mmCIF file of C-alpha atoms in Angstrom:
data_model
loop_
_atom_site.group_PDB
_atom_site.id
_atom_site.type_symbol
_atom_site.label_atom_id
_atom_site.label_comp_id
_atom_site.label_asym_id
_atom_site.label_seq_id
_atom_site.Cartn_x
_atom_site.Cartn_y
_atom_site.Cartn_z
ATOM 1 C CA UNK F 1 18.681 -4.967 3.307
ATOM 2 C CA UNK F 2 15.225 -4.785 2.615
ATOM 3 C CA UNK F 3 14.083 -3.319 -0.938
ATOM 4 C CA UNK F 4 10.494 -2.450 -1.898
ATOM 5 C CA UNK F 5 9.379 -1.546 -5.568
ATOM 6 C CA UNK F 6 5.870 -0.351 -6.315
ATOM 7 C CA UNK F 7 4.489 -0.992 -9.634
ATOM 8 C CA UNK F 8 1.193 0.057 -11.857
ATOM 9 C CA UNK F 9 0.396 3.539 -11.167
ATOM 10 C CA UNK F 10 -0.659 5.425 -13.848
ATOM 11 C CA UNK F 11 -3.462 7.831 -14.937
ATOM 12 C CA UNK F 12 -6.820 6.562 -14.267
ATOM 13 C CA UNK F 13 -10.553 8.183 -15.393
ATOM 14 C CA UNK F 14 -12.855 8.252 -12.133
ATOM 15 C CA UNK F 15 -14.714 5.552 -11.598
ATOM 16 C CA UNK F 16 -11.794 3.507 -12.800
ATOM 17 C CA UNK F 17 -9.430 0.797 -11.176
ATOM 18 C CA UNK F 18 -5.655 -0.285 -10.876
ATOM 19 C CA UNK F 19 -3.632 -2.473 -9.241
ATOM 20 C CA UNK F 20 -0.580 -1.729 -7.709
ATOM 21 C CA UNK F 21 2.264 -3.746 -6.945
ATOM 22 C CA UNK F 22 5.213 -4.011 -4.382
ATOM 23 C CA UNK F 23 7.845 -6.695 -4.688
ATOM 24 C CA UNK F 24 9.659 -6.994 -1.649
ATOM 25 C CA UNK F 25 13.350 -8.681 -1.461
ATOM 26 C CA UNK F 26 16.187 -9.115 0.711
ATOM 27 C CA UNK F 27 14.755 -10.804 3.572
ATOM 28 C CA UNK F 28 11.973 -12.424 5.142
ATOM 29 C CA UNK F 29 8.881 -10.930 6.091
ATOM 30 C CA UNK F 30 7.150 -13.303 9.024
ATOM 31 C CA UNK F 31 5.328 -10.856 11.818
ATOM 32 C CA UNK F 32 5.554 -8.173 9.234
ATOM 33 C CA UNK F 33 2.872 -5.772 8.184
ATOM 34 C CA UNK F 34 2.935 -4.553 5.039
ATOM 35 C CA UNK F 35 1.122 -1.074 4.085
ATOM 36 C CA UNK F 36 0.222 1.228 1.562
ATOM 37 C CA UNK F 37 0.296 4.905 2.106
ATOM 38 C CA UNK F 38 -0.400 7.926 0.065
ATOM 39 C CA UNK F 39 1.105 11.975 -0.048
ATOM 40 C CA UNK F 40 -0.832 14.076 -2.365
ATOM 41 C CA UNK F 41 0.746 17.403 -3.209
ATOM 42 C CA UNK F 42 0.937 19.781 -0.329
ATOM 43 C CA UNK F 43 -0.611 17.021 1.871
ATOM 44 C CA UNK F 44 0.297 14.968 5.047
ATOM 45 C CA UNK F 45 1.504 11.127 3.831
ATOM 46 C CA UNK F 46 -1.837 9.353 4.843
ATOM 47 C CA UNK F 47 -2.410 5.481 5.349
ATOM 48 C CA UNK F 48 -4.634 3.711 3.153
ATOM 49 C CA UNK F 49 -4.009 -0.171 4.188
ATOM 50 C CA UNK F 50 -2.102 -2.665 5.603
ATOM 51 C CA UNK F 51 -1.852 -6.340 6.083
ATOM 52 C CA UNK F 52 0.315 -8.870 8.341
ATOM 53 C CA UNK F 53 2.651 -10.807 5.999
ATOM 54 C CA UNK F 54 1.939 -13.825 7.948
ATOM 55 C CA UNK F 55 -1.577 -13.955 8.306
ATOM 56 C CA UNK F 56 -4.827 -13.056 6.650
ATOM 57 C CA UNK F 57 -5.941 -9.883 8.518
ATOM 58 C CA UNK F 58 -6.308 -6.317 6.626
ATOM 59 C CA UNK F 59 -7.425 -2.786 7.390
ATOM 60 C CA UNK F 60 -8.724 -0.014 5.707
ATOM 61 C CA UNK F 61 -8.402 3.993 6.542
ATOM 62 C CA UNK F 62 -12.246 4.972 6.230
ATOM 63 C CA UNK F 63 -11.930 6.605 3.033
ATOM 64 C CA UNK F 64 -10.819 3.632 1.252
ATOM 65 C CA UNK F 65 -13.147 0.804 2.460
ATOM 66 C CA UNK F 66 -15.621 -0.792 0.099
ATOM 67 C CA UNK F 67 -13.426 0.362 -3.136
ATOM 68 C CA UNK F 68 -9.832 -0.824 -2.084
ATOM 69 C CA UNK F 69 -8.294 -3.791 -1.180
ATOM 70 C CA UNK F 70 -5.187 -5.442 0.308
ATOM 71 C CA UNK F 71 -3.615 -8.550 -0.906
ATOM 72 C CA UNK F 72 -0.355 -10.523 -0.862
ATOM 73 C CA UNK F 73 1.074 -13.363 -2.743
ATOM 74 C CA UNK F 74 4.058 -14.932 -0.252
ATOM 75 C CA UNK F 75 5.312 -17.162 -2.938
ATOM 76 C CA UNK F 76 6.033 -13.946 -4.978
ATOM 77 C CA UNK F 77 7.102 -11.582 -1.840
ATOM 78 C CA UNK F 78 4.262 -9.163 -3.266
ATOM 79 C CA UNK F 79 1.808 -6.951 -1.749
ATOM 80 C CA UNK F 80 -1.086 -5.528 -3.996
ATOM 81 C CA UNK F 81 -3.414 -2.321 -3.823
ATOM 82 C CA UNK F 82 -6.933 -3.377 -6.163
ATOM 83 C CA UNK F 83 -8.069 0.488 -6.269
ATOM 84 C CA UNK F 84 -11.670 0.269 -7.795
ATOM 85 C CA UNK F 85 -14.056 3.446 -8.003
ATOM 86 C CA UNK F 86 -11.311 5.234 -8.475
ATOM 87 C CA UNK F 87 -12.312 9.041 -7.211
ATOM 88 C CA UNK F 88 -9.723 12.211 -8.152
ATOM 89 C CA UNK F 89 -9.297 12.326 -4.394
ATOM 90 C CA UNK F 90 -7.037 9.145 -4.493
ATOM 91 C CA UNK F 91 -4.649 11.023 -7.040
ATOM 92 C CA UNK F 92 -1.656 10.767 -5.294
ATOM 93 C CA UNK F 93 1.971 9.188 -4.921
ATOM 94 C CA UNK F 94 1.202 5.553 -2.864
ATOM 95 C CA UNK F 95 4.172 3.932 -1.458
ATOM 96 C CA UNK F 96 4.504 0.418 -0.174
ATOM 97 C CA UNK F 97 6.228 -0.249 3.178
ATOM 98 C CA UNK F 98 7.058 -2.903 5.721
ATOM 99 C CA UNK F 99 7.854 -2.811 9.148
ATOM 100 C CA UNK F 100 7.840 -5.074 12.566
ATOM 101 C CA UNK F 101 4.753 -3.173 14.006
ATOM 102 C CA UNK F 102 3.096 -0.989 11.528
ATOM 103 C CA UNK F 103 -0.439 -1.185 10.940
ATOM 104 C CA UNK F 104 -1.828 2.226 10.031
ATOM 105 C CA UNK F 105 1.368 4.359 11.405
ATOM 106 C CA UNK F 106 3.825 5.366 9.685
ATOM 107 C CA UNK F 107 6.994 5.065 12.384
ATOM 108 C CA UNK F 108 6.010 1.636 12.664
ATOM 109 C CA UNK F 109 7.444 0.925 9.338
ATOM 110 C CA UNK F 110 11.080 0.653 8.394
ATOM 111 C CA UNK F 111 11.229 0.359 4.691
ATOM 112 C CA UNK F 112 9.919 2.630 2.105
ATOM 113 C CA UNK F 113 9.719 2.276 -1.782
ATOM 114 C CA UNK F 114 10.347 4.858 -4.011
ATOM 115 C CA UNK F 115 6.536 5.565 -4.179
ATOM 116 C CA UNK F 116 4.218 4.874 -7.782
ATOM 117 C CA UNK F 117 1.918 8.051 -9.332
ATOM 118 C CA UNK F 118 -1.770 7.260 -9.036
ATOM 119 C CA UNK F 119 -3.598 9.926 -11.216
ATOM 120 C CA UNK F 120 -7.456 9.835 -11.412
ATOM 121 C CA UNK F 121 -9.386 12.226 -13.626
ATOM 122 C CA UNK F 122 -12.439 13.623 -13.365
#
């Protein structure tokens, strides 16, 4: 069915930025949402930002807003993380999903990728 890669993580110095990247194929996405989540080592997966495929609306978990930001490009089935002031707090394995509700929990989303390394240093 649905398959999700993540792209572009890779280590970072604080203070730094990256883009990630999730290419999403195999169906449609209209009344999607589309988030990014995180799992650092011997923590919970947290969620760090979503947005509805089919409209312009986006939200942040408070420890992202002001340095991150959500994006899509339809015509490429794509969903993007801009990371800037990078912090070593944000080191962590982000994954891309999509689901029918979703939003900023994590059983509201169906499909998982395989997840991308984000490593800042300090």
């Amino acid at each position: 069915q649905v398959q999700l890669v993540e792209s572009g993580g890779e280590l970072v110095q604080a203070g730094g930025s990256l883009r990630l990247s999730c290419a999403a194929s195999g169906r449609t996405f209209t009344n999607y949402r589309m988030g990014w989540f995180r799992q650092a080592p011997g923590k919970e997966r947290e969620f760090v930002a979503a947005i509805a495929w089919s409209e312009r609306v986006t939200i942040y978990a408070d420890s992202v807003k002001g340095r991150f930001a959500i994006s899509r490009d339809n015509a490429k089935n794509t969903v993007y993380l801009q990371m800037n002031s990078l912090k070593p707090e944000d080191t962590a394995v982000y994954y891309c999903a999509a689901g029918p509700t979703g939003w900023n929990r994590s059983n509201g989303y169906t499909y998982w990728g395989q997840g991308t390394q984000v490593t800042v240093s300090s």
